[in-house]
Short mmCIF file of C-alpha atoms in Angstrom, two decimals:
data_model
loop_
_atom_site.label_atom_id
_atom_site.label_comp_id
_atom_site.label_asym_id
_atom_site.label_seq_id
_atom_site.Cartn_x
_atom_site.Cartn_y
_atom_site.Cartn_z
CA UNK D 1109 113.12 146.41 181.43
CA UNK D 1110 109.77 145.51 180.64
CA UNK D 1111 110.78 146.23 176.68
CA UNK D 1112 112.90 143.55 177.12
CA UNK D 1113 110.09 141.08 176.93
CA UNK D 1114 107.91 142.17 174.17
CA UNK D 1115 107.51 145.55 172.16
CA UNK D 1116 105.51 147.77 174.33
CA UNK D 1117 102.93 150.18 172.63
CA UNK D 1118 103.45 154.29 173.58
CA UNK D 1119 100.03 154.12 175.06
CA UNK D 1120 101.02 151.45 177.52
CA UNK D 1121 104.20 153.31 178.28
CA UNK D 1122 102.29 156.18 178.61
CA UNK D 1123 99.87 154.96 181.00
CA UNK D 1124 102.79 153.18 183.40
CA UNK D 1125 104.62 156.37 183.20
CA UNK D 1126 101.51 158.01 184.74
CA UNK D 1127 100.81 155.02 187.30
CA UNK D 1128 104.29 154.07 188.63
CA UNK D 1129 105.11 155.49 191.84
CA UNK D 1130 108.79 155.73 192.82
CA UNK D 1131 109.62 156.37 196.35
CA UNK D 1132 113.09 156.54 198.43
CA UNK D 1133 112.58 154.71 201.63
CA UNK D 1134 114.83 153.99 204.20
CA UNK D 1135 116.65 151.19 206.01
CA UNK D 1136 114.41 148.87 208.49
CA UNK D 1137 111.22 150.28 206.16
CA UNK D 1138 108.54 147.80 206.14
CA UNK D 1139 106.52 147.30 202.71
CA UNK D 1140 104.18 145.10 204.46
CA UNK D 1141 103.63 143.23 207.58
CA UNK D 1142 101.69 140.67 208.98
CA UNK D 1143 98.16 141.04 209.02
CA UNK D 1144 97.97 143.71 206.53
CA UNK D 1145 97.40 143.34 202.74
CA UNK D 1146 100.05 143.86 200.60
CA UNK D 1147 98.58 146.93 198.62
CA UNK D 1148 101.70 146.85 195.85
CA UNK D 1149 103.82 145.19 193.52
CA UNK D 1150 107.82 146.62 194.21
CA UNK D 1151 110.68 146.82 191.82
CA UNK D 1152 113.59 147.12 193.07
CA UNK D 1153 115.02 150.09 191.66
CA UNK D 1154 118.29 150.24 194.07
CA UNK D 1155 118.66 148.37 198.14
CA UNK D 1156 117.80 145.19 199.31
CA UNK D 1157 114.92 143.99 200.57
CA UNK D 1158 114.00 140.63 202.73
CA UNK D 1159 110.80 138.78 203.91
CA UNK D 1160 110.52 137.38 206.93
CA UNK D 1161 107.60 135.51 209.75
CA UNK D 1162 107.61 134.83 212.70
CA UNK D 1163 107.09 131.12 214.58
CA UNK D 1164 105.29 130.01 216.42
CA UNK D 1165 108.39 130.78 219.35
CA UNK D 1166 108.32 134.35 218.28
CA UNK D 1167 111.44 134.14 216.54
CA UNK D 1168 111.83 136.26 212.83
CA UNK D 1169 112.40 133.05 209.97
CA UNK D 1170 114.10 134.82 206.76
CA UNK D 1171 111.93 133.09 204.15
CA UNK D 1172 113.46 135.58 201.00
CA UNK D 1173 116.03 138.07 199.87
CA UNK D 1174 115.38 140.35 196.71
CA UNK D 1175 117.95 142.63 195.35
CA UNK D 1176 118.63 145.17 192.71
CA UNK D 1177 116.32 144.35 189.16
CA UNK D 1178 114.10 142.04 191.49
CA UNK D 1179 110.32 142.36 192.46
CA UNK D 1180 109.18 142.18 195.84
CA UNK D 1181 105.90 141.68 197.60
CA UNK D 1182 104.52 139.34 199.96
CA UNK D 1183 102.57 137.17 196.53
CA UNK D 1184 99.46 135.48 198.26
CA UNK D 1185 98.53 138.36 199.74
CA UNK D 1186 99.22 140.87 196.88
CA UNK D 1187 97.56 138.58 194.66
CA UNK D 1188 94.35 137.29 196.72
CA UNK D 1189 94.43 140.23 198.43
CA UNK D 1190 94.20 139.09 201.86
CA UNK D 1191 96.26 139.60 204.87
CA UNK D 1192 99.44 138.86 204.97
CA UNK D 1193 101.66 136.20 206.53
CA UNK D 1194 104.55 137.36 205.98
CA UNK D 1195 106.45 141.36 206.78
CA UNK D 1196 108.61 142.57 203.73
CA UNK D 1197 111.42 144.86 205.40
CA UNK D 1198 114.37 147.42 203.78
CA UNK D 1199 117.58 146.20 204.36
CA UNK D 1200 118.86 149.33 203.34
CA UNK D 1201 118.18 152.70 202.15
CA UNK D 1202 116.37 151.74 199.14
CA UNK D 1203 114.21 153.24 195.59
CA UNK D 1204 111.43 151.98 195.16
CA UNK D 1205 108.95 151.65 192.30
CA UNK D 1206 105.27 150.51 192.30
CA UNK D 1207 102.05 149.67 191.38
CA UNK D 1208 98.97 148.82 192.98
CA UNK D 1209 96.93 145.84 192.25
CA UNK D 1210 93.80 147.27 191.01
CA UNK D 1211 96.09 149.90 188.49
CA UNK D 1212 98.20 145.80 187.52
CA UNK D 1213 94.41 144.67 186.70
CA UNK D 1214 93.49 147.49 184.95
CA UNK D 1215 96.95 147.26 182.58
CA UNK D 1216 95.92 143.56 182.13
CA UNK D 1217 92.47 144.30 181.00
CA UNK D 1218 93.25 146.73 178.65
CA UNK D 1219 96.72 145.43 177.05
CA UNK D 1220 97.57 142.63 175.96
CA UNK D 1221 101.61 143.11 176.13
CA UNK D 1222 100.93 143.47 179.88
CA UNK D 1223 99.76 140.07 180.00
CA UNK D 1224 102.18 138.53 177.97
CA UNK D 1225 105.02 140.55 180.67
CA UNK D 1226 103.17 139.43 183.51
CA UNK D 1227 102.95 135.76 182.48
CA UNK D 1228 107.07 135.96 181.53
CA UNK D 1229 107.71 137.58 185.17
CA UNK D 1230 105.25 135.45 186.94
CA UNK D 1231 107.28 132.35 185.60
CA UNK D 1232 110.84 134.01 186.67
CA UNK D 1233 109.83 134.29 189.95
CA UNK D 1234 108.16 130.75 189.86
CA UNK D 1235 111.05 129.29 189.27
CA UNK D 1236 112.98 131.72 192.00
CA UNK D 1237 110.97 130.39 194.73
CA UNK D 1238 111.05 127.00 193.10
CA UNK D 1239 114.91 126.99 193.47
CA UNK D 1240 114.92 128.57 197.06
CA UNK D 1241 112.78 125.61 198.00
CA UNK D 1242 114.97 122.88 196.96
CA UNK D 1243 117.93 124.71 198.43
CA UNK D 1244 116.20 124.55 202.08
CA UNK D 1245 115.49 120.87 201.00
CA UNK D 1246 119.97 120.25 200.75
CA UNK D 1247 121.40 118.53 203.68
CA UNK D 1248 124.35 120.42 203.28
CA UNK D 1249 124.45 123.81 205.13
CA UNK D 1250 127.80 124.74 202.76
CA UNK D 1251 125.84 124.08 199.62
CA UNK D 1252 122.99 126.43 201.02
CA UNK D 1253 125.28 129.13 202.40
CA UNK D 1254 126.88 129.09 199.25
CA UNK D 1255 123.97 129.42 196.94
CA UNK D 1256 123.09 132.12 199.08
CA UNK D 1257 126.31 133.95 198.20
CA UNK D 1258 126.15 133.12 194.76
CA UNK D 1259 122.48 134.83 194.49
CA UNK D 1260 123.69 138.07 196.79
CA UNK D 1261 127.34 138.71 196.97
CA UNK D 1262 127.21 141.13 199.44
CA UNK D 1263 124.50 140.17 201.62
CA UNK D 1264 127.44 139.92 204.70
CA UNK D 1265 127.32 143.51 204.49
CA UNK D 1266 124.02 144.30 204.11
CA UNK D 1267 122.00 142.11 206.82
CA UNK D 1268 122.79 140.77 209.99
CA UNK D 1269 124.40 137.18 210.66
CA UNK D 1270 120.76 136.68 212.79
CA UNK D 1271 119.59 137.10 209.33
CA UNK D 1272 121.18 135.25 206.97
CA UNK D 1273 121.19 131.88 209.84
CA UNK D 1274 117.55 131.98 209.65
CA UNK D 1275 117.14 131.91 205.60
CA UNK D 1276 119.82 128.87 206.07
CA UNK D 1277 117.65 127.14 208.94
CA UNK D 1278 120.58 127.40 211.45
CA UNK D 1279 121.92 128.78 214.52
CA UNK D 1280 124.06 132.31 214.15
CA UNK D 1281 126.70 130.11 215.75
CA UNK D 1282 126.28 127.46 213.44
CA UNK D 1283 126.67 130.51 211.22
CA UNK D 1284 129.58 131.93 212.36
CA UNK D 1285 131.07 127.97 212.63
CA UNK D 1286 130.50 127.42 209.07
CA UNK D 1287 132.75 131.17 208.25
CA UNK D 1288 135.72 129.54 210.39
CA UNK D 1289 135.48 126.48 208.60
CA UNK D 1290 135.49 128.20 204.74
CA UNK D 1291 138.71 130.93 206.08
CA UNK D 1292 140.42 127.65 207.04
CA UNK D 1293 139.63 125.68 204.08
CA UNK D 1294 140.83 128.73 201.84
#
């Protein structure tokens, strides 16, 4: 994947080869949670994976989903490293493959197609989060609930209705009001 975005020297393959760790983790896993700082950068190898807070009236808020091909960490803390805000939970059984933040700094120092990969992956998932934003900002719960679907076709079957209502910002019965309303409209 990382090919993809600029030739890659053997040395640099070499030394993620040796750095990567790939793990097989199961459902209801937690990468991170609140309070703790995200130690690693995730790529989503196979599974799904969501982050999530909670308010101030102890309910869990689904602020993300991250599939197959994606990267997943809670950012400001992986980044600043400083305690989280956020938990970053399996949906599923899932692979996993990471890398630390001091190993990420290391491959930045001493490559320069590292930088240039970082840069192009840092401004994917820019715009990700960019468009996740606006989609919270549409007055129309279809339009959201739809985008959703668009981004992960099977999320139904992979989370729970509890789930996907709070990445929408609405009641599961809202939820399961807005499903009647699309079979009848079919």
């Amino acid at each position: 994947m990382l090919g993809s975005v600029v030739p890659t020297s053997a040395e640099y393959q070499q030394r993620l080869a040796d750095q990567l760790l790939t793990e097989s983790l199961p459902a209801k896993s937690h990468l991170t949670r609140a309070g703790e700082i995200c130690r690693r950068l995730y790529f989503i190898e196979s599974g799904i994976v969501r982050s999530y807070h909670i308010d101030d009236y102890g309910n869990e808020c689904t602020n993300w989903f991250m599939g197959e091909g994606d990267l997943a960490c809670a950012a400001t803390s992986f980044f600043e490293q400083k305690p989280s805000l956020e938990n970053i939970e399996l949906l599923q059984d899932s692979v996993l493959v990471s890398i630390t933040w001091n190993q990420l700094n290391a491959l930045y120092a001493d490559f320069n197609e590292a930088n240039l990969i970082g840069r192009v992956m840092a401004e994917k998932y820019l715009v990700i989060i960019a468009a996740i934003n606006m989609q919270r900002n549409t007055p129309k719960i279809m339009s959201r609930y739809a985008n959703l679907l668009r981004q992960h076709p099977n999320i139904e079957q992979l989370t729970t209705q509890g789930n996907i209502a709070s990445y929408l910002g609405i009641t599961r019965e809202t939820l399961s009001r807005l499903k009647a309303e699309l079979i009848r409209n079919k």
